Tab-separated table of C-alpha atoms in Angstrom:
chain	number	residue	atom	x	y	z
Y	90	UNK	CA	5.193	7.905	13.026
Y	91	UNK	CA	2.281	10.308	13.190
Y	92	UNK	CA	-0.981	8.367	13.239
Y	93	UNK	CA	-4.248	8.843	11.432
Y	94	UNK	CA	-7.797	8.082	12.517
Y	95	UNK	CA	-10.506	7.111	10.058
Y	96	UNK	CA	-14.020	5.723	10.413
Y	97	UNK	CA	-14.093	1.980	9.918
Y	98	UNK	CA	-16.807	2.102	7.291
Y	99	UNK	CA	-19.011	4.430	5.300
Y	100	UNK	CA	-21.854	4.082	2.842
Y	101	UNK	CA	-22.739	6.153	-0.157
Y	102	UNK	CA	-25.362	6.043	-2.831
Y	103	UNK	CA	-24.174	5.648	-6.360
Y	104	UNK	CA	-23.548	8.894	-8.236
Y	105	UNK	CA	-23.546	10.941	-5.066
Y	106	UNK	CA	-20.487	12.689	-3.615
Y	107	UNK	CA	-18.562	10.984	-0.840
Y	108	UNK	CA	-16.521	12.711	1.825
Y	109	UNK	CA	-14.051	10.431	3.587
Y	110	UNK	CA	-12.588	12.066	6.708
Y	111	UNK	CA	-9.188	11.556	8.264
Y	112	UNK	CA	-7.850	12.993	11.500
Y	113	UNK	CA	-4.128	13.446	11.989
Y	114	UNK	CA	-3.742	15.736	14.970
Y	115	UNK	CA	-0.052	14.902	15.498
Y	116	UNK	CA	0.979	15.679	11.951
Y	117	UNK	CA	4.387	17.312	11.592
Y	118	UNK	CA	5.337	20.121	9.276
Y	119	UNK	CA	7.073	17.825	6.813
Y	120	UNK	CA	4.340	15.182	6.622
Y	121	UNK	CA	2.536	14.789	3.341
Y	122	UNK	CA	-1.025	13.475	3.483
Y	123	UNK	CA	-1.494	10.508	1.168
Y	124	UNK	CA	-4.554	8.558	0.228
Y	125	UNK	CA	-4.468	5.058	-1.199
Y	126	UNK	CA	-7.310	2.715	-1.903
Y	127	UNK	CA	-7.507	-1.033	-2.150
Y	128	UNK	CA	-10.143	-2.729	-4.230
Y	129	UNK	CA	-11.095	-6.276	-3.246
Y	130	UNK	CA	-8.324	-8.794	-3.890
Y	131	UNK	CA	-6.008	-6.183	-5.383
Y	132	UNK	CA	-2.969	-4.264	-4.275
Y	133	UNK	CA	-3.353	-0.673	-3.069
Y	134	UNK	CA	-3.401	2.098	-5.602
Y	135	UNK	CA	-2.413	5.701	-5.143
Y	136	UNK	CA	-5.282	8.178	-5.109
Y	137	UNK	CA	-3.955	11.589	-4.189
Y	138	UNK	CA	-1.591	13.431	-1.889
Y	139	UNK	CA	-1.074	16.943	-0.588
Y	140	UNK	CA	0.848	19.043	1.881
Y	141	UNK	CA	-1.087	22.223	2.675
Y	142	UNK	CA	-3.228	23.262	-0.250
Y	143	UNK	CA	-6.277	21.473	-1.560
Y	144	UNK	CA	-5.532	19.154	-4.459
Y	145	UNK	CA	-7.544	17.881	-7.382
Y	146	UNK	CA	-6.852	15.095	-9.829
Y	147	UNK	CA	-8.876	12.908	-12.128
Y	148	UNK	CA	-9.721	10.475	-9.345
Y	149	UNK	CA	-10.581	12.706	-6.410
Y	150	UNK	CA	-10.076	15.913	-4.492
Y	151	UNK	CA	-8.244	16.364	-1.227
Y	152	UNK	CA	-9.340	19.063	1.162
Y	153	UNK	CA	-6.829	19.846	3.893
Y	154	UNK	CA	-7.782	21.777	7.002
Y	155	UNK	CA	-5.959	25.017	7.617
Y	156	UNK	CA	-4.262	23.614	10.725
Y	157	UNK	CA	-3.532	20.384	8.812
Y	158	UNK	CA	-4.892	18.278	11.637
Y	159	UNK	CA	-7.528	16.760	9.423
Y	160	UNK	CA	-8.256	16.160	5.770
Y	161	UNK	CA	-11.084	14.906	3.611
Y	162	UNK	CA	-10.942	12.814	0.494
Y	163	UNK	CA	-13.763	13.750	-1.850
Y	164	UNK	CA	-15.102	11.477	-4.540
Y	165	UNK	CA	-17.343	13.709	-6.577
Y	166	UNK	CA	-19.636	11.003	-7.960
Y	167	UNK	CA	-19.319	7.603	-6.386
Y	168	UNK	CA	-19.554	4.624	-8.687
Y	169	UNK	CA	-19.729	0.946	-7.848
Y	170	UNK	CA	-16.079	0.683	-8.859
Y	171	UNK	CA	-15.179	3.048	-6.032
Y	172	UNK	CA	-16.162	0.468	-3.440
Y	173	UNK	CA	-12.871	-0.156	-1.677
Y	174	UNK	CA	-10.910	0.364	1.507
Y	175	UNK	CA	-9.472	3.876	1.605
Y	176	UNK	CA	-6.308	4.506	3.569
Y	177	UNK	CA	-5.165	7.894	4.818
Y	178	UNK	CA	-1.415	7.860	5.445
Y	179	UNK	CA	1.158	10.400	6.515
Y	180	UNK	CA	4.585	10.310	4.926
Y	181	UNK	CA	7.505	12.441	5.989
Y	182	UNK	CA	9.364	13.186	2.819
Y	183	UNK	CA	12.821	14.583	3.196
Y	184	UNK	CA	15.104	15.224	0.268
Y	185	UNK	CA	17.269	12.193	-0.225
Y	186	UNK	CA	15.213	10.137	2.190
Y	187	UNK	CA	12.051	8.114	2.149
Y	188	UNK	CA	9.533	6.630	4.449
Y	189	UNK	CA	7.882	3.303	4.017
Y	190	UNK	CA	4.127	3.352	3.611
Y	191	UNK	CA	2.508	1.993	6.754
Y	192	UNK	CA	-1.173	1.165	6.620
Y	193	UNK	CA	-3.827	1.572	9.277
Y	194	UNK	CA	-7.268	-0.006	9.198
Y	195	UNK	CA	-8.688	2.406	6.639
Y	196	UNK	CA	-12.302	3.151	5.770
Y	197	UNK	CA	-14.318	0.549	3.936
Y	198	UNK	CA	-16.560	2.384	1.499
Y	199	UNK	CA	-19.709	0.675	0.373
Y	200	UNK	CA	-21.481	2.117	-2.645
Y	201	UNK	CA	-25.169	1.370	-2.880
Y	202	UNK	CA	-26.714	1.125	-6.344
D	217	UNK	CA	1.839	5.764	-13.535
D	218	UNK	CA	4.556	3.235	-12.877
D	219	UNK	CA	3.641	-0.442	-13.067
D	220	UNK	CA	4.587	-3.176	-10.659
D	221	UNK	CA	3.832	-6.783	-11.496
D	222	UNK	CA	3.794	-9.908	-9.352
D	223	UNK	CA	4.023	-13.528	-10.329
D	224	UNK	CA	2.254	-15.765	-9.698
D	225	UNK	CA	-1.071	-14.139	-8.896
D	226	UNK	CA	-2.241	-17.270	-7.102
D	227	UNK	CA	-0.430	-20.279	-5.753
D	228	UNK	CA	-1.569	-23.336	-3.884
D	229	UNK	CA	1.042	-25.559	-2.329
D	230	UNK	CA	1.393	-28.393	0.123
D	231	UNK	CA	2.600	-27.851	3.634
D	232	UNK	CA	6.381	-28.038	3.886
D	233	UNK	CA	7.156	-26.824	0.389
D	234	UNK	CA	8.787	-23.529	-0.542
D	235	UNK	CA	7.148	-20.916	-2.696
D	236	UNK	CA	8.814	-18.098	-4.594
D	237	UNK	CA	6.982	-14.884	-5.461
D	238	UNK	CA	8.446	-12.429	-7.954
D	239	UNK	CA	7.964	-8.681	-7.944
D	240	UNK	CA	8.990	-6.620	-10.951
D	241	UNK	CA	9.001	-2.912	-11.682
D	242	UNK	CA	8.138	-2.786	-15.366
D	243	UNK	CA	8.930	0.746	-16.429
D	244	UNK	CA	11.155	2.170	-13.762
D	245	UNK	CA	14.115	1.275	-11.628
D	246	UNK	CA	13.327	0.436	-8.056
D	247	UNK	CA	16.200	0.837	-5.652
D	248	UNK	CA	13.916	-0.146	-2.817
D	249	UNK	CA	11.120	-2.681	-2.697
D	250	UNK	CA	8.769	-3.518	0.134
D	251	UNK	CA	6.933	-6.721	0.965
D	252	UNK	CA	3.587	-6.702	2.748
D	253	UNK	CA	1.286	-9.417	4.004
D	254	UNK	CA	-2.443	-9.105	4.415
D	255	UNK	CA	-4.682	-11.565	6.243
D	256	UNK	CA	-8.424	-11.620	5.516
D	257	UNK	CA	-10.252	-8.502	6.670
D	258	UNK	CA	-7.058	-7.003	8.031
D	259	UNK	CA	-4.808	-4.220	6.886
D	260	UNK	CA	-1.494	-4.616	5.120
D	261	UNK	CA	1.419	-5.377	7.393
D	262	UNK	CA	4.911	-4.498	6.285
D	263	UNK	CA	7.197	-7.527	6.405
D	264	UNK	CA	10.475	-6.244	5.065
D	265	UNK	CA	12.260	-3.601	3.069
D	266	UNK	CA	14.834	-4.605	0.492
D	267	UNK	CA	17.415	-2.459	-1.184
D	268	UNK	CA	19.041	-3.550	-4.410
D	269	UNK	CA	22.275	-5.356	-3.776
D	270	UNK	CA	22.022	-5.491	-0.005
D	271	UNK	CA	20.321	-7.520	2.685
D	272	UNK	CA	16.692	-6.919	3.466
D	273	UNK	CA	15.559	-5.221	6.659
D	274	UNK	CA	12.838	-7.186	8.387
D	275	UNK	CA	10.108	-5.796	10.609
D	276	UNK	CA	9.898	-6.990	14.156
D	277	UNK	CA	8.358	-10.430	14.434
D	278	UNK	CA	9.055	-11.467	10.841
D	279	UNK	CA	11.375	-14.468	10.565
D	280	UNK	CA	14.090	-13.694	8.063
D	281	UNK	CA	15.013	-17.355	7.658
D	282	UNK	CA	11.452	-18.205	6.747
D	283	UNK	CA	10.807	-15.310	4.403
D	284	UNK	CA	13.851	-15.020	2.182
D	285	UNK	CA	14.095	-11.847	0.172
D	286	UNK	CA	16.424	-11.289	-2.745
D	287	UNK	CA	16.704	-7.975	-4.568
D	288	UNK	CA	19.337	-8.786	-7.137
D	289	UNK	CA	18.477	-6.161	-9.725
D	290	UNK	CA	16.842	-2.752	-9.951
D	291	UNK	CA	13.694	-4.277	-11.401
D	292	UNK	CA	13.282	-7.573	-9.578
D	293	UNK	CA	12.789	-8.681	-6.003
D	294	UNK	CA	11.766	-12.149	-4.898
D	295	UNK	CA	10.148	-13.393	-1.722
D	296	UNK	CA	10.559	-17.069	-0.911
D	297	UNK	CA	8.342	-18.566	1.747
D	298	UNK	CA	10.328	-21.539	2.983
D	299	UNK	CA	8.690	-24.626	4.435
D	300	UNK	CA	5.281	-23.067	4.105
D	301	UNK	CA	2.535	-23.970	6.568
D	302	UNK	CA	-1.194	-23.261	6.537
D	303	UNK	CA	-0.712	-20.238	8.800
D	304	UNK	CA	1.419	-18.669	6.040
D	305	UNK	CA	-1.629	-18.566	3.781
D	306	UNK	CA	-2.133	-14.915	3.045
D	307	UNK	CA	-2.176	-12.189	0.408
D	308	UNK	CA	1.369	-11.035	-0.291
D	309	UNK	CA	1.844	-7.632	-1.864
D	310	UNK	CA	5.039	-6.018	-3.039
D	311	UNK	CA	5.698	-2.360	-3.555
D	312	UNK	CA	8.465	-0.557	-5.359
D	313	UNK	CA	9.779	2.907	-4.800
D	314	UNK	CA	10.387	4.941	-7.911
D	315	UNK	CA	13.422	6.935	-7.007
D	316	UNK	CA	13.632	8.781	-10.283
D	317	UNK	CA	16.164	11.217	-8.950
D	318	UNK	CA	13.442	13.308	-7.386
D	319	UNK	CA	13.374	14.414	-3.807
D	320	UNK	CA	9.852	13.127	-3.478
D	321	UNK	CA	9.373	9.525	-4.442
D	322	UNK	CA	6.218	7.565	-4.817
D	323	UNK	CA	5.596	3.968	-3.889
D	324	UNK	CA	3.738	1.762	-6.357
D	325	UNK	CA	2.064	-1.491	-5.449
D	326	UNK	CA	1.792	-4.799	-7.211
D	327	UNK	CA	-1.507	-6.647	-7.665
D	328	UNK	CA	-0.715	-9.152	-4.942
D	329	UNK	CA	-0.179	-12.908	-4.744
D	330	UNK	CA	-2.691	-15.148	-3.007
D	331	UNK	CA	-0.874	-17.989	-1.252
D	332	UNK	CA	-2.833	-20.959	0.007
D	333	UNK	CA	-0.976	-23.652	1.904
D	334	UNK	CA	-2.829	-26.925	2.280
């Protein structure tokens, strides 16, 4: 499996944007970039995913480098409820197949009031 | 989005007893479910993958006789921790794959079950 590298922790002030980086230099052409987050004592929840183009949804934006070797999850205005561990994961999605979601250490985001 | 539930959310048991955890996909059919375990301040570790109607596939180092998985229907999988010991105390999380007939399929996670073995 292609691996990802994330900082162990980051801090952000409330209501400021947060940029969470992820490096995935060994990404393959069929790997989708997924982001999940896990709030304390809860199961992970899906945040966003993309392949090549930048993506936006109601939770966040995903900026993908042109060479796809890195990506950045952007929270436009951090709130205290965004304090969580954020996981950047690569999934190779082939038609008719699947790949289990394997978690790394992730980035623990602390939001300061 | 699709909803996955787990029951119970918390369980405390005595050493040597068996504990069953249920995982249900509430609004979709899950041909495949996954079971994870998470120790404090660590990441989720995949324990096993179960497909409806067949035997589960366990990750290396996970004892299949200790962690019994049953996936008898498209909406229910159970994990039974047999003869639980304090070292089995952990946060157990299930995940279900929404096949949906699409080529791309998402994986949805349950809220987790906190197991404490005394």
